[in-house]
Amino acid sequence: MSATPGLAMVEAAPSAALRPYVTRLCAYREHYAEPVTRSEMAMPGSVLVLAFGTPMEADGQRVRAFGGGLGDRFTVTRVAGPSEGVEVFLTPFGARRLYGLPMRHLANRVVPISDLLGPRADLIVERLAETASWRARLALADRLLSERIAAGPELGPELPWAWARLLETGGRLSVASLADALGWSHRHLVARFHDQVGLPPKTAARVIRFGRALRLLRAGTAPAVVAAECGFYDQAHMNREFRVLGDTTPGQIRPRPGGAAPASWAS
């Protein structure tokens, strides 16, 4: 572990086999002179942390390697000592296949990896810890995740299609339009979302809209323009959503120099 305080990261693109299920893979190392508390913003995906070192606090729990589902609120984390590992950003369907659980059971939750991946969980983390090179560590994580997801439950094409439509429209497509396009009842659509996404479609659309608003603000778009483009009723509505989903306000979001990617789940 480097003696220099802070966060260091290396990112790798997921392999072709993993790409439908994982959006980002990051190897990281972090430690600070004093404990750091962060508000992790809600995001349209699931985070898996394969970490070793000092446990951290997440949503009031003391955990080291953990995962969970999508959420419709921010999560508070606290880093109190040196840690490193691999952080994986899963699509809802990647998480559904990886964990083999209905995603409604994981919504707004932080769950130790042993409860998600069973007896092999500790072995996965040990193998990553024994791999010194960050690039090799990322390649190993890619391979292990690909194998596990390939063995997971098969999912039909309907929900990934509906999810893609929500992402394309920034969460502005109505639930009724989705149900009509699929030929499903509203009740059936909600049930399928609870199983494969974890949140009902209207709530998932809120999280997607929040993510789009974040990107626009970080790109330098004025808050009033973002509110209109993303479909908020007004700026007051957008402010309320940012407080619930991100523990922040639109005015606190600033463009990142050079369009830098977020440094962590919290960023």
Short mmCIF file of N, CA and C in Angstrom, two decimals, residues 72-174:
data_model
loop_
_atom_site.label_atom_id
_atom_site.label_comp_id
_atom_site.label_asym_id
_atom_site.label_seq_id
_atom_site.Cartn_x
_atom_site.Cartn_y
_atom_site.Cartn_z
N ASP A 72 -33.15 4.09 -4.69
CA ASP A 72 -33.77 5.38 -5.01
C ASP A 72 -33.47 6.39 -3.92
N ARG A 73 -32.28 6.27 -3.35
CA ARG A 73 -31.77 7.22 -2.36
C ARG A 73 -30.25 7.12 -2.34
N PHE A 74 -29.61 8.10 -1.77
CA PHE A 74 -28.15 8.04 -1.63
C PHE A 74 -27.78 7.12 -0.46
N THR A 75 -26.53 6.65 -0.48
CA THR A 75 -26.02 5.78 0.57
C THR A 75 -24.78 6.41 1.16
N VAL A 76 -24.70 6.44 2.48
CA VAL A 76 -23.55 7.04 3.17
C VAL A 76 -22.49 5.96 3.40
N THR A 77 -21.24 6.26 3.02
CA THR A 77 -20.11 5.36 3.27
C THR A 77 -19.04 6.10 4.05
N ARG A 78 -18.21 5.31 4.74
CA ARG A 78 -17.11 5.91 5.52
C ARG A 78 -15.89 5.02 5.39
N VAL A 79 -14.81 5.59 4.89
CA VAL A 79 -13.54 4.88 4.72
C VAL A 79 -12.63 5.32 5.87
N ALA A 80 -12.20 4.34 6.69
CA ALA A 80 -11.41 4.68 7.88
C ALA A 80 -10.00 4.13 7.84
N GLY A 81 -9.63 3.37 6.80
CA GLY A 81 -8.30 2.79 6.72
C GLY A 81 -7.97 2.39 5.31
N PRO A 82 -6.73 1.94 5.06
CA PRO A 82 -6.31 1.58 3.70
C PRO A 82 -7.08 0.39 3.17
N SER A 83 -7.43 0.45 1.89
CA SER A 83 -8.18 -0.62 1.24
C SER A 83 -7.85 -0.62 -0.25
N GLU A 84 -8.01 -1.76 -0.87
CA GLU A 84 -7.86 -1.85 -2.33
C GLU A 84 -8.70 -3.01 -2.84
N GLY A 85 -8.86 -3.05 -4.17
CA GLY A 85 -9.65 -4.12 -4.75
C GLY A 85 -10.13 -3.74 -6.14
N VAL A 86 -11.26 -4.32 -6.52
CA VAL A 86 -11.86 -4.08 -7.82
C VAL A 86 -13.31 -3.66 -7.60
N GLU A 87 -13.71 -2.59 -8.27
CA GLU A 87 -15.08 -2.09 -8.20
C GLU A 87 -15.74 -2.37 -9.55
N VAL A 88 -16.93 -2.96 -9.50
CA VAL A 88 -17.63 -3.40 -10.70
C VAL A 88 -18.98 -2.70 -10.77
N PHE A 89 -19.27 -2.09 -11.91
CA PHE A 89 -20.56 -1.43 -12.12
C PHE A 89 -21.40 -2.32 -13.04
N LEU A 90 -22.42 -2.93 -12.46
CA LEU A 90 -23.26 -3.90 -13.17
C LEU A 90 -24.54 -3.25 -13.69
N THR A 91 -25.00 -3.72 -14.84
CA THR A 91 -26.36 -3.40 -15.25
C THR A 91 -27.32 -4.17 -14.33
N PRO A 92 -28.59 -3.79 -14.27
CA PRO A 92 -29.52 -4.58 -13.46
C PRO A 92 -29.54 -6.05 -13.85
N PHE A 93 -29.39 -6.32 -15.15
CA PHE A 93 -29.48 -7.69 -15.63
C PHE A 93 -28.20 -8.46 -15.36
N GLY A 94 -27.08 -7.75 -15.32
CA GLY A 94 -25.84 -8.38 -14.89
C GLY A 94 -25.93 -8.79 -13.43
N ALA A 95 -26.48 -7.90 -12.60
CA ALA A 95 -26.64 -8.23 -11.18
C ALA A 95 -27.63 -9.38 -10.99
N ARG A 96 -28.70 -9.38 -11.76
CA ARG A 96 -29.72 -10.44 -11.64
C ARG A 96 -29.12 -11.80 -11.96
N ARG A 97 -28.30 -11.87 -13.02
CA ARG A 97 -27.68 -13.15 -13.40
C ARG A 97 -26.53 -13.51 -12.47
N LEU A 98 -25.77 -12.51 -12.04
CA LEU A 98 -24.63 -12.79 -11.17
C LEU A 98 -25.07 -13.33 -9.82
N TYR A 99 -26.08 -12.70 -9.23
CA TYR A 99 -26.50 -13.08 -7.89
C TYR A 99 -27.57 -14.18 -7.88
N GLY A 100 -28.30 -14.30 -8.99
CA GLY A 100 -29.34 -15.32 -9.06
C GLY A 100 -30.51 -15.06 -8.14
N LEU A 101 -30.72 -13.80 -7.77
CA LEU A 101 -31.80 -13.43 -6.84
C LEU A 101 -32.72 -12.41 -7.49
N PRO A 102 -34.01 -12.44 -7.17
CA PRO A 102 -34.89 -11.35 -7.61
C PRO A 102 -34.34 -10.02 -7.08
N MET A 103 -34.21 -9.07 -7.97
CA MET A 103 -33.55 -7.82 -7.59
C MET A 103 -34.34 -7.00 -6.58
N ARG A 104 -35.63 -7.28 -6.43
CA ARG A 104 -36.40 -6.54 -5.42
C ARG A 104 -35.85 -6.81 -4.01
N HIS A 105 -35.22 -7.98 -3.81
CA HIS A 105 -34.67 -8.31 -2.49
C HIS A 105 -33.39 -7.53 -2.19
N LEU A 106 -32.81 -6.89 -3.20
CA LEU A 106 -31.54 -6.19 -3.03
C LEU A 106 -31.67 -4.67 -3.17
N ALA A 107 -32.86 -4.18 -3.49
CA ALA A 107 -33.04 -2.74 -3.69
C ALA A 107 -32.74 -1.97 -2.40
N ASN A 108 -31.95 -0.91 -2.53
CA ASN A 108 -31.58 -0.06 -1.40
C ASN A 108 -30.89 -0.83 -0.28
N ARG A 109 -30.12 -1.87 -0.65
CA ARG A 109 -29.44 -2.67 0.36
C ARG A 109 -27.96 -2.81 0.07
N VAL A 110 -27.17 -2.95 1.12
CA VAL A 110 -25.76 -3.30 1.05
C VAL A 110 -25.64 -4.68 1.66
N VAL A 111 -25.09 -5.64 0.88
CA VAL A 111 -25.09 -7.04 1.29
C VAL A 111 -23.67 -7.60 1.19
N PRO A 112 -23.15 -8.24 2.23
CA PRO A 112 -21.82 -8.86 2.15
C PRO A 112 -21.75 -9.85 1.00
N ILE A 113 -20.58 -9.92 0.36
CA ILE A 113 -20.44 -10.74 -0.84
C ILE A 113 -20.71 -12.22 -0.57
N SER A 114 -20.41 -12.68 0.64
CA SER A 114 -20.65 -14.10 0.94
C SER A 114 -22.13 -14.44 0.89
N ASP A 115 -23.00 -13.47 1.17
CA ASP A 115 -24.44 -13.70 1.09
C ASP A 115 -24.95 -13.63 -0.34
N LEU A 116 -24.14 -13.07 -1.24
CA LEU A 116 -24.54 -12.94 -2.63
C LEU A 116 -23.96 -14.03 -3.52
N LEU A 117 -22.71 -14.38 -3.27
CA LEU A 117 -22.01 -15.33 -4.15
C LEU A 117 -21.72 -16.67 -3.49
N GLY A 118 -22.08 -16.81 -2.23
CA GLY A 118 -21.93 -18.10 -1.57
C GLY A 118 -20.50 -18.45 -1.20
N PRO A 119 -20.21 -19.76 -1.09
CA PRO A 119 -18.91 -20.21 -0.59
C PRO A 119 -17.72 -19.75 -1.43
N ARG A 120 -17.91 -19.45 -2.72
CA ARG A 120 -16.78 -19.05 -3.58
C ARG A 120 -16.39 -17.59 -3.38
N ALA A 121 -17.17 -16.85 -2.63
CA ALA A 121 -16.92 -15.42 -2.50
C ALA A 121 -15.53 -15.13 -1.94
N ASP A 122 -15.18 -15.79 -0.85
CA ASP A 122 -13.88 -15.54 -0.23
C ASP A 122 -12.74 -15.92 -1.17
N LEU A 123 -12.91 -17.00 -1.92
CA LEU A 123 -11.88 -17.44 -2.86
C LEU A 123 -11.65 -16.39 -3.94
N ILE A 124 -12.73 -15.80 -4.44
CA ILE A 124 -12.61 -14.76 -5.48
C ILE A 124 -11.79 -13.59 -4.95
N VAL A 125 -12.12 -13.13 -3.75
CA VAL A 125 -11.40 -11.99 -3.18
C VAL A 125 -9.94 -12.35 -2.91
N GLU A 126 -9.69 -13.58 -2.42
CA GLU A 126 -8.32 -14.01 -2.16
C GLU A 126 -7.50 -14.05 -3.45
N ARG A 127 -8.07 -14.54 -4.52
CA ARG A 127 -7.34 -14.60 -5.79
C ARG A 127 -7.02 -13.20 -6.30
N LEU A 128 -7.94 -12.27 -6.13
CA LEU A 128 -7.66 -10.89 -6.54
C LEU A 128 -6.55 -10.29 -5.68
N ALA A 129 -6.59 -10.55 -4.39
CA ALA A 129 -5.57 -10.01 -3.49
C ALA A 129 -4.18 -10.56 -3.81
N GLU A 130 -4.12 -11.81 -4.27
CA GLU A 130 -2.84 -12.44 -4.59
C GLU A 130 -2.28 -11.98 -5.93
N THR A 131 -3.08 -11.28 -6.72
CA THR A 131 -2.66 -10.82 -8.05
C THR A 131 -2.10 -9.40 -7.92
N ALA A 132 -0.80 -9.28 -8.11
CA ALA A 132 -0.14 -8.00 -7.82
C ALA A 132 -0.43 -6.92 -8.86
N SER A 133 -0.41 -7.28 -10.15
CA SER A 133 -0.62 -6.30 -11.21
C SER A 133 -2.09 -5.89 -11.28
N TRP A 134 -2.33 -4.59 -11.37
CA TRP A 134 -3.70 -4.12 -11.46
C TRP A 134 -4.37 -4.59 -12.75
N ARG A 135 -3.64 -4.56 -13.86
CA ARG A 135 -4.22 -5.01 -15.13
C ARG A 135 -4.56 -6.50 -15.06
N ALA A 136 -3.67 -7.28 -14.45
CA ALA A 136 -3.96 -8.71 -14.29
C ALA A 136 -5.14 -8.93 -13.36
N ARG A 137 -5.24 -8.09 -12.35
CA ARG A 137 -6.36 -8.18 -11.41
C ARG A 137 -7.68 -7.90 -12.12
N LEU A 138 -7.69 -6.89 -12.99
CA LEU A 138 -8.90 -6.57 -13.74
C LEU A 138 -9.26 -7.70 -14.71
N ALA A 139 -8.25 -8.27 -15.36
CA ALA A 139 -8.50 -9.38 -16.28
C ALA A 139 -9.06 -10.59 -15.54
N LEU A 140 -8.54 -10.85 -14.34
CA LEU A 140 -9.05 -11.97 -13.53
C LEU A 140 -10.49 -11.72 -13.11
N ALA A 141 -10.79 -10.51 -12.67
CA ALA A 141 -12.16 -10.19 -12.28
C ALA A 141 -13.10 -10.35 -13.47
N ASP A 142 -12.67 -9.90 -14.65
CA ASP A 142 -13.47 -10.03 -15.86
C ASP A 142 -13.78 -11.50 -16.13
N ARG A 143 -12.76 -12.35 -16.04
CA ARG A 143 -12.95 -13.77 -16.33
C ARG A 143 -13.88 -14.44 -15.31
N LEU A 144 -13.67 -14.16 -14.03
CA LEU A 144 -14.48 -14.79 -12.99
C LEU A 144 -15.94 -14.34 -13.08
N LEU A 145 -16.15 -13.05 -13.35
CA LEU A 145 -17.51 -12.54 -13.48
C LEU A 145 -18.21 -13.12 -14.71
N SER A 146 -17.47 -13.21 -15.82
CA SER A 146 -18.05 -13.77 -17.05
C SER A 146 -18.51 -15.21 -16.81
N GLU A 147 -17.69 -16.00 -16.12
CA GLU A 147 -18.06 -17.39 -15.86
C GLU A 147 -19.30 -17.48 -14.98
N ARG A 148 -19.34 -16.66 -13.96
CA ARG A 148 -20.47 -16.70 -13.02
C ARG A 148 -21.76 -16.22 -13.69
N ILE A 149 -21.68 -15.15 -14.46
CA ILE A 149 -22.88 -14.62 -15.11
C ILE A 149 -23.39 -15.59 -16.18
N ALA A 150 -22.47 -16.22 -16.92
CA ALA A 150 -22.87 -17.19 -17.94
C ALA A 150 -23.64 -18.35 -17.34
N ALA A 151 -23.33 -18.69 -16.08
CA ALA A 151 -24.01 -19.80 -15.41
C ALA A 151 -25.29 -19.35 -14.71
N GLY A 152 -25.59 -18.06 -14.75
CA GLY A 152 -26.76 -17.53 -14.06
C GLY A 152 -28.05 -17.77 -14.83
N PRO A 153 -29.16 -17.38 -14.24
CA PRO A 153 -30.46 -17.60 -14.88
C PRO A 153 -30.60 -16.84 -16.19
N GLU A 154 -31.18 -17.48 -17.19
CA GLU A 154 -31.44 -16.82 -18.47
C GLU A 154 -32.56 -15.80 -18.31
N LEU A 155 -32.41 -14.67 -18.97
CA LEU A 155 -33.42 -13.62 -18.92
C LEU A 155 -33.94 -13.38 -20.33
N GLY A 156 -35.21 -13.14 -20.46
CA GLY A 156 -35.78 -12.86 -21.77
C GLY A 156 -35.35 -11.49 -22.27
N PRO A 157 -35.63 -11.18 -23.52
CA PRO A 157 -35.18 -9.90 -24.10
C PRO A 157 -36.06 -8.71 -23.76
N GLU A 158 -37.23 -8.95 -23.19
CA GLU A 158 -38.19 -7.86 -23.04
C GLU A 158 -37.72 -6.76 -22.09
N LEU A 159 -37.26 -7.15 -20.90
CA LEU A 159 -36.85 -6.13 -19.93
C LEU A 159 -35.59 -5.39 -20.36
N PRO A 160 -34.56 -6.08 -20.90
CA PRO A 160 -33.42 -5.31 -21.42
C PRO A 160 -33.85 -4.32 -22.51
N TRP A 161 -34.80 -4.69 -23.33
CA TRP A 161 -35.30 -3.76 -24.36
C TRP A 161 -35.97 -2.56 -23.70
N ALA A 162 -36.83 -2.81 -22.70
CA ALA A 162 -37.52 -1.72 -22.02
C ALA A 162 -36.53 -0.82 -21.29
N TRP A 163 -35.52 -1.42 -20.68
CA TRP A 163 -34.50 -0.65 -19.97
C TRP A 163 -33.72 0.24 -20.94
N ALA A 164 -33.38 -0.31 -22.10
CA ALA A 164 -32.66 0.47 -23.10
C ALA A 164 -33.50 1.66 -23.56
N ARG A 165 -34.82 1.47 -23.69
CA ARG A 165 -35.67 2.59 -24.09
C ARG A 165 -35.68 3.69 -23.02
N LEU A 166 -35.71 3.29 -21.76
CA LEU A 166 -35.68 4.29 -20.69
C LEU A 166 -34.35 5.05 -20.70
N LEU A 167 -33.26 4.33 -20.90
CA LEU A 167 -31.95 4.99 -20.95
C LEU A 167 -31.88 5.95 -22.13
N GLU A 168 -32.36 5.53 -23.28
CA GLU A 168 -32.31 6.37 -24.48
C GLU A 168 -33.09 7.66 -24.30
N THR A 169 -34.20 7.60 -23.56
CA THR A 169 -35.06 8.77 -23.39
C THR A 169 -34.76 9.53 -22.10
N GLY A 170 -33.71 9.14 -21.39
CA GLY A 170 -33.40 9.81 -20.14
C GLY A 170 -34.47 9.63 -19.09
N GLY A 171 -35.19 8.52 -19.14
CA GLY A 171 -36.25 8.25 -18.17
C GLY A 171 -37.56 8.93 -18.46
N ARG A 172 -37.70 9.51 -19.65
CA ARG A 172 -38.91 10.28 -19.95
C ARG A 172 -40.00 9.47 -20.65
N LEU A 173 -39.73 8.22 -20.98
CA LEU A 173 -40.76 7.39 -21.61
C LEU A 173 -41.74 6.93 -20.54
N SER A 174 -43.03 7.05 -20.81
CA SER A 174 -44.02 6.72 -19.79
C SER A 174 -44.13 5.21 -19.59
#
